[in-house]
Coordinates of C-alpha atoms in Angstrom, one line a residue:
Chain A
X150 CA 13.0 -14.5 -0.6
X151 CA 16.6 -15.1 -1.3
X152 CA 18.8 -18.7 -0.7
X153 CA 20.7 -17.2 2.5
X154 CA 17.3 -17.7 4.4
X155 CA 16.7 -20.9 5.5
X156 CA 13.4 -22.3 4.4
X157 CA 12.0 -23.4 7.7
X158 CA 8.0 -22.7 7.7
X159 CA 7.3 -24.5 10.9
X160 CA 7.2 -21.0 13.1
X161 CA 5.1 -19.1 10.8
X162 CA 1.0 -19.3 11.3
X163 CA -0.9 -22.0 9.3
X164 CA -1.0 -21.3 5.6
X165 CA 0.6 -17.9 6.3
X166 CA 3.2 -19.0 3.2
X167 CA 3.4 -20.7 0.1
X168 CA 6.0 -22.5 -1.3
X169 CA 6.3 -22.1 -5.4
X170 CA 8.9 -23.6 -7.7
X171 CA 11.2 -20.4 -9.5
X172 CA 14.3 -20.1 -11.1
X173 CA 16.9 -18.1 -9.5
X174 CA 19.4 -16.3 -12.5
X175 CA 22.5 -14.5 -12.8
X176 CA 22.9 -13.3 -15.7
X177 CA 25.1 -16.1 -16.9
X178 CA 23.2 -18.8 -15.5
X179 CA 19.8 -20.2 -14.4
X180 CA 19.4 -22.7 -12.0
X181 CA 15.7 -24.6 -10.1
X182 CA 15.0 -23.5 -6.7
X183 CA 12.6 -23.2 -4.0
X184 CA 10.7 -20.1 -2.6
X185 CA 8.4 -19.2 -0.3
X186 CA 6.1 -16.4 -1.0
X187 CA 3.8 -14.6 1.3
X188 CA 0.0 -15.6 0.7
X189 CA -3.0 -13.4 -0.3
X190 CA -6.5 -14.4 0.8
X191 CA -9.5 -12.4 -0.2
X192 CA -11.6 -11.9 3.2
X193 CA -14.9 -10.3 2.2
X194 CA -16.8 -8.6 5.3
X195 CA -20.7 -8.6 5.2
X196 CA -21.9 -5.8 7.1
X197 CA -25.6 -6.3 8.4
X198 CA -26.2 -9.2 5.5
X199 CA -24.7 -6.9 3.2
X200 CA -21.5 -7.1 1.1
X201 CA -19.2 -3.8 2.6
X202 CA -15.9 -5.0 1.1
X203 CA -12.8 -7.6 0.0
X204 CA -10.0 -7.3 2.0
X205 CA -6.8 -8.8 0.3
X206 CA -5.1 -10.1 3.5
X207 CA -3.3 -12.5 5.0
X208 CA -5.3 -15.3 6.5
X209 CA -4.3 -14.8 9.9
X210 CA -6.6 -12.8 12.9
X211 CA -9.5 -12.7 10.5
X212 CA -11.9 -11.6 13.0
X213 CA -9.3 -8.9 14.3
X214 CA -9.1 -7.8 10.9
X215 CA -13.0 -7.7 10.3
X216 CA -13.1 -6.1 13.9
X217 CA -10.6 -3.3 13.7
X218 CA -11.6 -2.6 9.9
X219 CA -15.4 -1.8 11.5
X220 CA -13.8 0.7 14.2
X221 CA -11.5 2.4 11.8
X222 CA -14.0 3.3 9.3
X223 CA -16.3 4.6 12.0
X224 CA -18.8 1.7 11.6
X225 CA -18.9 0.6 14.6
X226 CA -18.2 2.7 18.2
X227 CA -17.3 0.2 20.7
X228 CA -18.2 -3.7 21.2
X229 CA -21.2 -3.7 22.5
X230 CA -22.1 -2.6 18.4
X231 CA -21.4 -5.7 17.7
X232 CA -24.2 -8.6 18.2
X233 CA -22.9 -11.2 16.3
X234 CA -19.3 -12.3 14.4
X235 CA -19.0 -15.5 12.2
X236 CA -16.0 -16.4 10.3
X237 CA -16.3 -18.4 7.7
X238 CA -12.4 -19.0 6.9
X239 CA -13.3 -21.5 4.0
X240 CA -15.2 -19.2 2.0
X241 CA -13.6 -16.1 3.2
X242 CA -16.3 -14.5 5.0
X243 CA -17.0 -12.6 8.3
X244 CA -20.6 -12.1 8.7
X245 CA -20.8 -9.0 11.3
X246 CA -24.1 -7.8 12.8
X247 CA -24.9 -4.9 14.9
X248 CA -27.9 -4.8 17.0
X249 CA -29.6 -1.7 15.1
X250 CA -29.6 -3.6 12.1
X251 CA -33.0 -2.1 10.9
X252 CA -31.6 1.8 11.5
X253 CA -28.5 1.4 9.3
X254 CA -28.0 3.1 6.1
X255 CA -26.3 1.1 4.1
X256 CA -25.7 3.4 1.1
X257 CA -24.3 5.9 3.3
X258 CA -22.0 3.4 4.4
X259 CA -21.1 2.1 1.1
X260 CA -20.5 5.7 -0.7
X261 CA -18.5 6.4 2.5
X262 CA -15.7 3.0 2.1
X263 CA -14.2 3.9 -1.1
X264 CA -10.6 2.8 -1.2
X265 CA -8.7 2.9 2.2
X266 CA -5.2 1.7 1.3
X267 CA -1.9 2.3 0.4
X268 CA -2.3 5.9 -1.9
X269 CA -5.8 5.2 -2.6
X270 CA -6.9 7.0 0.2
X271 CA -10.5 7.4 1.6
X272 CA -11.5 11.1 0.8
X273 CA -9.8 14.0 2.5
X274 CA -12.0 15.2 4.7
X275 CA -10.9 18.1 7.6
X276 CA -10.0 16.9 10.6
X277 CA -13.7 18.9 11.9
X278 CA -15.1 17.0 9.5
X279 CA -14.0 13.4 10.8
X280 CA -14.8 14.2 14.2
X281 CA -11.5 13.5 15.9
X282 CA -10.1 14.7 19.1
X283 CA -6.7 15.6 20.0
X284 CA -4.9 12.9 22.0
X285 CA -4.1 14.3 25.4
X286 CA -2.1 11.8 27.3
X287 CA 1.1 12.8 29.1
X288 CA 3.0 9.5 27.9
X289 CA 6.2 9.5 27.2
X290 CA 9.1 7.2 26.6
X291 CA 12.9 8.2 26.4
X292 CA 14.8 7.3 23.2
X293 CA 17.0 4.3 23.9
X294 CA 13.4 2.8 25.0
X295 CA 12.4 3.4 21.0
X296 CA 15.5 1.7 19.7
X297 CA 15.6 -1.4 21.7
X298 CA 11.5 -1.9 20.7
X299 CA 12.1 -1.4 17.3
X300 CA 15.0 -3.7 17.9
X301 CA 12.4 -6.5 19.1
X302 CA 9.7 -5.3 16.2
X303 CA 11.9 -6.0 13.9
X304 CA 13.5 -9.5 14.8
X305 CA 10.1 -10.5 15.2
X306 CA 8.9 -10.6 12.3
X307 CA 9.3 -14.2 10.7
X308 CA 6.8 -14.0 8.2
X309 CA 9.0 -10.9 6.4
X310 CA 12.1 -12.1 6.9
X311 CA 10.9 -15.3 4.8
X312 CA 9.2 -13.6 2.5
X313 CA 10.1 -10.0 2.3
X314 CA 6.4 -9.3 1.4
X315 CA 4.5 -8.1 4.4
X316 CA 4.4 -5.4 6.5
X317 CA 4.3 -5.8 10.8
X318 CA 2.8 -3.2 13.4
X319 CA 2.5 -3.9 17.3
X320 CA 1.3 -2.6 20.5
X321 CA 3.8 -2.0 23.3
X322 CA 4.5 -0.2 26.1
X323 CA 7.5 2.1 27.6
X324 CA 9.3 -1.6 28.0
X325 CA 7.9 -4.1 25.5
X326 CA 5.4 -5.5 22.7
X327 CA 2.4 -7.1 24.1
X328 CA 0.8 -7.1 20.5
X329 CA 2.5 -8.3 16.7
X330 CA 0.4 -8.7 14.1
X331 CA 2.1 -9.3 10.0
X332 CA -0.2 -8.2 7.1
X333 CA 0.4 -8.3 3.0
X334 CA -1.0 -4.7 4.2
X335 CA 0.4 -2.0 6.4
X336 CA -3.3 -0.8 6.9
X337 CA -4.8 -4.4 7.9
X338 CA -1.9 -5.0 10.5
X339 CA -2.6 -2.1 12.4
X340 CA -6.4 -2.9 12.3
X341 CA -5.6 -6.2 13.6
X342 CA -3.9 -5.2 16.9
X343 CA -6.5 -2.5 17.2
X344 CA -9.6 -5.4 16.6
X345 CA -7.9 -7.9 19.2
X346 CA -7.5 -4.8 21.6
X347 CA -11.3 -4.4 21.0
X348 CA -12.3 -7.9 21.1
X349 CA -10.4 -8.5 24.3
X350 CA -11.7 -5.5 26.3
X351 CA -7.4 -4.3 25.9
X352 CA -7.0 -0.6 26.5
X353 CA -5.0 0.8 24.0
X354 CA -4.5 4.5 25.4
X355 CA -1.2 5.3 26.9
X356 CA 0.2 2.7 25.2
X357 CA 2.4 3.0 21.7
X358 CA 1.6 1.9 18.1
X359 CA 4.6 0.4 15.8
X360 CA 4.6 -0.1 12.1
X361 CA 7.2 -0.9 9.4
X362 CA 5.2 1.0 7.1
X363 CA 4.9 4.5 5.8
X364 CA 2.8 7.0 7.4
X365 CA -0.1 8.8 5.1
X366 CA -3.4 10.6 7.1
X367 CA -5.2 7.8 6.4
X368 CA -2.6 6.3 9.5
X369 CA -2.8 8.7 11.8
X370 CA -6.7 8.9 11.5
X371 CA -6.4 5.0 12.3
X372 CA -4.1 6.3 15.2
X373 CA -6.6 9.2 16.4
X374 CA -9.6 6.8 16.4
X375 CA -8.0 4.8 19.2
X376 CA -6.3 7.4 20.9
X377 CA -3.0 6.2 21.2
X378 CA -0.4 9.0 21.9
X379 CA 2.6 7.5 20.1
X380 CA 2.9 6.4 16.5
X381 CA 6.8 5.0 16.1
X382 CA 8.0 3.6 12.0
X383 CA 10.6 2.4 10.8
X384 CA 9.8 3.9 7.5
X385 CA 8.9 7.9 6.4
X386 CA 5.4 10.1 6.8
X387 CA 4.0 12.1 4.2
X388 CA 3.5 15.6 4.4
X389 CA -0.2 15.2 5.7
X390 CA 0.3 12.2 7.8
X391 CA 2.5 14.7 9.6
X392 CA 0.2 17.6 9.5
X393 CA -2.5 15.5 10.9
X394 CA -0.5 13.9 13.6
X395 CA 0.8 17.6 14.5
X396 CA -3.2 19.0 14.6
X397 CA -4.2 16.2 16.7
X398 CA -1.6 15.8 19.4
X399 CA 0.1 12.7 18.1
X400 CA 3.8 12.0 18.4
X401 CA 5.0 10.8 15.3
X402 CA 8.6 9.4 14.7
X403 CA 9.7 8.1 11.4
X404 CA 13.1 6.7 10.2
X405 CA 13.8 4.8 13.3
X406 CA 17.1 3.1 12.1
X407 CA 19.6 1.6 14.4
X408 CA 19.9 4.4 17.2
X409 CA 18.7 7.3 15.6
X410 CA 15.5 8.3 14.7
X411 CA 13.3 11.4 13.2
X412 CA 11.1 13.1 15.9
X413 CA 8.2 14.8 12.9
X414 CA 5.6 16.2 15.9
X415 CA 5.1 17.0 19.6
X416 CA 8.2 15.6 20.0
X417 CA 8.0 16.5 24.4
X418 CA 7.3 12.8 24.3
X419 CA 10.4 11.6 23.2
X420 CA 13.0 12.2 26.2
X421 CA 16.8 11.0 26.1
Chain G
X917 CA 15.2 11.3 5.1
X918 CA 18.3 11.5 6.9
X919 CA 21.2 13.8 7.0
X920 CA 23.7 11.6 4.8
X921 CA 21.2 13.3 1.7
X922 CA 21.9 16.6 0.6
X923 CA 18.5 19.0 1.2
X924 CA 18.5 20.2 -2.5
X925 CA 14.7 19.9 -4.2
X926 CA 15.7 22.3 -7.4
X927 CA 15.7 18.9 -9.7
X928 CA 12.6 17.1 -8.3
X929 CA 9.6 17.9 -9.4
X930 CA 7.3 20.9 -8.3
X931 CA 5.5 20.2 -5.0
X932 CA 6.3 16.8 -4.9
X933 CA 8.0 17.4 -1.2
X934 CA 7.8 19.6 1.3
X935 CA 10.5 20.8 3.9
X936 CA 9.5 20.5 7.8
X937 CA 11.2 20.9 11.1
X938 CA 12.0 18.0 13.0
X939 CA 14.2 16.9 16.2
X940 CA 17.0 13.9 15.2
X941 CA 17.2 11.8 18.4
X942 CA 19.7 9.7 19.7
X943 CA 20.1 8.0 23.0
X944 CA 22.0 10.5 24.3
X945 CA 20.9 14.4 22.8
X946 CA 18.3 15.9 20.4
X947 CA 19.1 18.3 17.8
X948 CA 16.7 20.6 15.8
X949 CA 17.1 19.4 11.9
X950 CA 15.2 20.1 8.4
X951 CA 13.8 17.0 6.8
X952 CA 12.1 16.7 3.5
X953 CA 9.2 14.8 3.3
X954 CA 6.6 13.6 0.4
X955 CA 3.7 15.6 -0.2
X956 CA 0.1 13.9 0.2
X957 CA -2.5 15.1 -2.5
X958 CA -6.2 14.5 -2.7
X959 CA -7.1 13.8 -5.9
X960 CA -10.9 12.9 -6.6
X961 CA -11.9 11.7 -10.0
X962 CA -15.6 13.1 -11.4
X963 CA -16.4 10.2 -13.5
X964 CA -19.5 11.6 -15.5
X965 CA -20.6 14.2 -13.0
X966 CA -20.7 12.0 -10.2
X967 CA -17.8 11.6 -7.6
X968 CA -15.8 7.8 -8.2
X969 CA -13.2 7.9 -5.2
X970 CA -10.7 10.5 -4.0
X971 CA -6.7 8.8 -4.7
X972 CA -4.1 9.9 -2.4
X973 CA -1.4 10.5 -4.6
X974 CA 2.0 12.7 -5.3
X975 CA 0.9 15.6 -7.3
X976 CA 2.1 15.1 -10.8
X977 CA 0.8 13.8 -13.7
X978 CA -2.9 13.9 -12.4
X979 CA -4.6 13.5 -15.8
X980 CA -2.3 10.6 -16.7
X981 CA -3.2 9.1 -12.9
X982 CA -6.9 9.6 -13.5
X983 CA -6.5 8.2 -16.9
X984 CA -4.6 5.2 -15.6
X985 CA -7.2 4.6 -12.8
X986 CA -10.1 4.8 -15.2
X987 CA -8.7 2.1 -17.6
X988 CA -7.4 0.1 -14.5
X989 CA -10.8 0.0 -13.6
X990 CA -12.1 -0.9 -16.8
X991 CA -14.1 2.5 -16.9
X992 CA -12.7 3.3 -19.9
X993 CA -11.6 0.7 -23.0
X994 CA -10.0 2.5 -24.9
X995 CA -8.9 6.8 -25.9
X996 CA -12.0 7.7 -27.7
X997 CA -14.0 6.6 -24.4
X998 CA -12.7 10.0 -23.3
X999 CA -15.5 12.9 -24.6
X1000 CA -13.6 15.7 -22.0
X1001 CA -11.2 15.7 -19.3
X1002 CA -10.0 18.7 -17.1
X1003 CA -8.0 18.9 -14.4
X1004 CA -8.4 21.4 -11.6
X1005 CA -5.3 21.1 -9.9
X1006 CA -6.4 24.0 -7.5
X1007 CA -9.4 21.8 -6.1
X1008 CA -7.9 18.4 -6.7
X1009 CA -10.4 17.5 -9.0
X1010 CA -10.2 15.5 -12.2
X1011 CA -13.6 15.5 -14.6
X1012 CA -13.8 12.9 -17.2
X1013 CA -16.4 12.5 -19.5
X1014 CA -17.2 9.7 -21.7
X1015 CA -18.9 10.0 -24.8
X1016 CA -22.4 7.8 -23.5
X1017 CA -22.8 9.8 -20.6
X1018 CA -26.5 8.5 -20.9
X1019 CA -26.5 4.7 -20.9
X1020 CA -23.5 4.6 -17.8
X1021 CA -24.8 2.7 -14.6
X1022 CA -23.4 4.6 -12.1
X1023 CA -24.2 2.5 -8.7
X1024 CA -22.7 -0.5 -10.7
X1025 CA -19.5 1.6 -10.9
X1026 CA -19.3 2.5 -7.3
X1027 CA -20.2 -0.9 -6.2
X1028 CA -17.3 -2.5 -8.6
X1029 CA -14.6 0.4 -7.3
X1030 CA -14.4 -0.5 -3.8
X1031 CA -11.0 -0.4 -2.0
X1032 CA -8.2 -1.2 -4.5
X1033 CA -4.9 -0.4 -3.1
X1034 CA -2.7 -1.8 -1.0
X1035 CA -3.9 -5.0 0.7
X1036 CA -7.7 -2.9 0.7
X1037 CA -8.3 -5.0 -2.7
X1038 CA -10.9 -5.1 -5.1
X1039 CA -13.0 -8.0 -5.1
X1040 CA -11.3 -11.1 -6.3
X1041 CA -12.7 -12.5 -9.0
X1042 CA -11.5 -15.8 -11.0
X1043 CA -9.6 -14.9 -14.2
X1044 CA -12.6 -15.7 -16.3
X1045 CA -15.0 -13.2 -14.3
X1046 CA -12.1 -10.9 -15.0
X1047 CA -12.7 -11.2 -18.9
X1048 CA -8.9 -11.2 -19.1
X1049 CA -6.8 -13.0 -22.0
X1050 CA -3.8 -14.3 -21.4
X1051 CA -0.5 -12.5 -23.0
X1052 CA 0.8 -13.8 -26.0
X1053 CA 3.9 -11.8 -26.6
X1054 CA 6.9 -13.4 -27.9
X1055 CA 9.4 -10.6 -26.1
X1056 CA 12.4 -12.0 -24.5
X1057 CA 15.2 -9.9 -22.4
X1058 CA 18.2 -10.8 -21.2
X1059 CA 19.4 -11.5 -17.7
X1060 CA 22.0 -8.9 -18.0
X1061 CA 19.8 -6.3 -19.3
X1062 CA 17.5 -6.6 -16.3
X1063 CA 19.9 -5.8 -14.4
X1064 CA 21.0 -3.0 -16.1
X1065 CA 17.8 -1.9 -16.6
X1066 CA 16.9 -1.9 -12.6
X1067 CA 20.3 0.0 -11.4
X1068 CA 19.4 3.0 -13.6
X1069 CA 15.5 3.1 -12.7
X1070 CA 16.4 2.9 -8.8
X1071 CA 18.8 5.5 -9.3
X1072 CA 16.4 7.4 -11.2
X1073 CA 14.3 7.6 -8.3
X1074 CA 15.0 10.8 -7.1
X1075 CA 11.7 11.8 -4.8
X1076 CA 12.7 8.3 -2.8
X1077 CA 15.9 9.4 -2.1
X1078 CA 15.3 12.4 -1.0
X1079 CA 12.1 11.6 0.9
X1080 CA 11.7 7.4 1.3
X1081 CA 8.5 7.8 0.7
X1082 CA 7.3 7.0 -2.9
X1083 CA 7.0 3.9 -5.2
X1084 CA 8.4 4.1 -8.8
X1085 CA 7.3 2.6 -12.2
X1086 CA 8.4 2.5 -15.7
X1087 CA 7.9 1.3 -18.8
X1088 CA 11.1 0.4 -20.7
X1089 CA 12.3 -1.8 -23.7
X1090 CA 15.3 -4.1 -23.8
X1091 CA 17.8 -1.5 -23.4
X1092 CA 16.1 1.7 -21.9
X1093 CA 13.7 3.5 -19.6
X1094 CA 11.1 5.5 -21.7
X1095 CA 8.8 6.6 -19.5
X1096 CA 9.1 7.0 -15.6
X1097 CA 6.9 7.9 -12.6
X1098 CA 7.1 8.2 -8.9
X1099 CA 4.4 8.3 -6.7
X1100 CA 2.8 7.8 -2.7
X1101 CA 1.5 4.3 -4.1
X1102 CA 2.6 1.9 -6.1
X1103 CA -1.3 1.5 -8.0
X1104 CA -0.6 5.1 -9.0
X1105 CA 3.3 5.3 -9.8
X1106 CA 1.8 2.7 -12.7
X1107 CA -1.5 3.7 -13.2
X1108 CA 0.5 7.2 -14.1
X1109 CA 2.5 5.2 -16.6
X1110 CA -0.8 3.3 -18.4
X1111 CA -2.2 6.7 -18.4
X1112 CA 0.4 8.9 -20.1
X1113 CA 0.5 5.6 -22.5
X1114 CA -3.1 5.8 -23.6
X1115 CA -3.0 9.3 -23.7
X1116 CA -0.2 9.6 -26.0
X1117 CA -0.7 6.7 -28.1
X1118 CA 2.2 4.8 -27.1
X1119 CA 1.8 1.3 -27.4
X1120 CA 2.5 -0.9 -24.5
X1121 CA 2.4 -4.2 -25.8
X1122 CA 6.2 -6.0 -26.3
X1123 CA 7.2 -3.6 -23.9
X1124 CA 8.4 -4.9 -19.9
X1125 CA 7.1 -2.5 -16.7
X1126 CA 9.9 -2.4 -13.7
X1127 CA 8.4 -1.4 -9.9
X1128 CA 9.7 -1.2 -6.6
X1129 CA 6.6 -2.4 -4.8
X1130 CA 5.5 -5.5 -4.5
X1131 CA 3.3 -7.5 -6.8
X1132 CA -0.3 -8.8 -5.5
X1133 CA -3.3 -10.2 -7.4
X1134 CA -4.6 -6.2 -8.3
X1135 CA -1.1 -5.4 -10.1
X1136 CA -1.1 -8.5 -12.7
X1137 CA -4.8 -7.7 -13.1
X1138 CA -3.8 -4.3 -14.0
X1139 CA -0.5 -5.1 -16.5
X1140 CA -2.8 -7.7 -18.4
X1141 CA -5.1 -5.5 -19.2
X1142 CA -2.5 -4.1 -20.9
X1143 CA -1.1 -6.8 -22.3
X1144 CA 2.5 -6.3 -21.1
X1145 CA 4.3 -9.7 -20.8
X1146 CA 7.0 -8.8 -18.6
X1147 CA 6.8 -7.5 -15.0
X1148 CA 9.9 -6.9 -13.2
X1149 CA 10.3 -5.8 -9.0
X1150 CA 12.5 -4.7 -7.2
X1151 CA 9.9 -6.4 -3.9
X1152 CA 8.2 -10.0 -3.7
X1153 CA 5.1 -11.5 -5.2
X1154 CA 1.8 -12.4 -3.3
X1155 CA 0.6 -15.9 -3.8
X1156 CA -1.9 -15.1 -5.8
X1157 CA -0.1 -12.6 -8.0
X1158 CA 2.2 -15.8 -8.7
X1159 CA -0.8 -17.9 -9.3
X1160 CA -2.1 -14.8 -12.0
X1161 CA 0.5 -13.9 -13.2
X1162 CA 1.2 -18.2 -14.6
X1163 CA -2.0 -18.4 -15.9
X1164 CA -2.4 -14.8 -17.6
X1165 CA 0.6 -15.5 -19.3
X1166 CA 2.9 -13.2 -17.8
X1167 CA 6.8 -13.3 -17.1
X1168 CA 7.0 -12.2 -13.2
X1169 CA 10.7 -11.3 -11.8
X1170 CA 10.9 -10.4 -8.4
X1171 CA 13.8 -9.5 -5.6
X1172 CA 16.2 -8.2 -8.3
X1173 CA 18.9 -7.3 -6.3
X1174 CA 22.4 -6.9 -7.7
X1175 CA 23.0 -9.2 -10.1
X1176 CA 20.1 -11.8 -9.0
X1177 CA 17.1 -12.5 -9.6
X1178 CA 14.1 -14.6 -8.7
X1179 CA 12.3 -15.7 -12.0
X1180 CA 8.6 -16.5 -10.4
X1181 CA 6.8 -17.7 -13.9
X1182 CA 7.2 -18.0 -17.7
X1183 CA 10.8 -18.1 -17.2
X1184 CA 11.4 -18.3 -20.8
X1185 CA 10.9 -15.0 -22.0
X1186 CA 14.3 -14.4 -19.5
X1187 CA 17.6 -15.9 -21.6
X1188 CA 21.1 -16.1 -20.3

């Protein structure tokens, strides 16, 4: 990222980062240096022996990712929907199967998992529409509680602050993160904590969600799916990530920087 | 975003924010504020009669985003590839018609436009599946002018100060911006750019694209297919937009901060 950042690689997960050779320029001089740069890896999922998608990622938690993908695009309910799981880290493929392999429509599935991601959203559909219930949980957490998580979120993330090129989310509660997960995408690092929760039988409601990244619907639909009450960033919500969080009970703060922070919805949750 | 901005909208563009009432929480109180947030638009692209994908975008320039996407896509080659287009801003719907309506294989489309975007990427391919050429260009800019050239586009950005929610793109020369966009994601802020380009005629080629997001494998793809030589960020690379990027010929600058620079590949087309 830049030369005041030591670079020491031997915290970060395997293959996480690559060093490359650049040339660091003022604009008077040019001088050889050293960087290290956050890695891409292309992890296609096959869905019942058939290619669903390419995930750009990074090659960390790949069957969290695979996982937590499934459950946020609605293909798959809970784990016993899953009969099989092989990753294949070499080629970059997760072979996942579910045991009603012969009622699946795969066209259905394939028309409905066009372009998730960062303002490329997956269709618009009504909140009816997706089949989402409002999050009901009395949870709450009082405001220095925020600010000394996002405190913790943000030290914690070594791949970013060597890199600058990845985006972090976690699972905590009132007190502290049990889950950190770093992603090239802000959509993927969510879906990781939510696949390990899943994998690992972890119960995700009354507990709170952290991101670094911007907020869109396609987030708080993520949110909704798991029913987690509280959706904390560091960064800002769009107009219908906070119309959708407001519809569907979630409490949504943005901006969280240094001690204050933007409540956007159902804001009872937040206490001081 | 947060109360050090003055709430005045008059100069940004129409509907690109909306206002919304929030709580500002410290430790200690809670006050009841107005925020202004980016608005979230659902743009789906008709390609041909049949629906290609629904964008999540800001609403501006929805024919040049559509156009953008298209040729990103490699839907479209070239302007005459375009028989009709008509936006429905109303519906959020953008029709496009190629001239050989007849002979287009639409479930080859759909299976090729799967989940660009941000870490969702497209398939990756090898360069040479890609039927890219490398960039040939003989441009060169100067340190100092990159500099110069990044201080006015981020002050330019006027939706991400207000809001701190939307990416930026332009397309400059040596000395100026000449065309500018801001949008929810950084695929659109440029796809807007490529768009209004082919639309108006305005030849890209010798000419250097600035962003504030950061540069994967799907962003080279996209700026050498049109044959721009220099790509210049505000953010840092991917590993494999490094790796494109050296063999498609392309100058990549990242982290420009200041009066700095990282120089990722093809450093010679940067002078001192």
């Amino acid at each position: 990222m830049n030369e005041e950042i030591p670079l020491e690689t031997e915290d970060l997960p395997p293959g996480a980062v690559e060093k490359v050779a650049i040339q660091r320029v003022t604009a008077f001089e040019k001088e050889e240096a050293e960087d290290i740069i956050v890695r891409e890896f292309p992890l296609t999922i096959i869905f019942n022996g058939q290619e669903l998608v390419t995930l750009l990622c990074s090659p960390a938690d790949l069957k969290y990712l695979a996982i937590g993908f499934l459950f946020s695009e609605g293909l798959l309910k809970n784990k016993d929907d899953i009969k099989q799981i092989i990753v294949d880290e070499g080629k970059g493929v997760v072979r996942v199967e579910t045991p009603d392999i012969e009622n699946t429509d795969n066209d259905t599935i394939f028309k409905r998992i066009i372009t998730p991601g960062c303002g490329r959203g997956a269709s618009f559909y009504s909140v009816a529409d997706l089949g989402l219930e409002s999050v009901k949980s009395n949870l709450s957490i009082k405001a220095a509680e925020v600010f000394q998580l996002m405190k913790v979120f943000q030290h914690r993330s070594l791949i970013f602050r060597t890199t600058g090129g990845v985006h972090s989310a976690a699972l905590c509660n009132n007190r502290e993160i049990m889950l950190f997960s770093e992603d090239i995408g802000r959509h993927n690092a969510i879906d990781k904590i939510f696949g390990q929760c899943l994998d690992k039988g972890i119960n995700v409601n009354d507990h709170i969600v952290l991101t670094s990244g911007r907020v869109s619907s396609e987030i708080i639909i993520k949110i909704t799916r798991r029913k987690v009450p509280i959706l904390i960033s560091k960064s800002a919500p769009t107009s219908s990530g906070v119309k959708l969080a407001d519809e569907l009970g979630i409490t949504l703060v943005g901006f969280v920087r240094g001690s204050r922070m933007n409540v956007y919805t159902h804001n009872w949750r937040i206490t001081t």
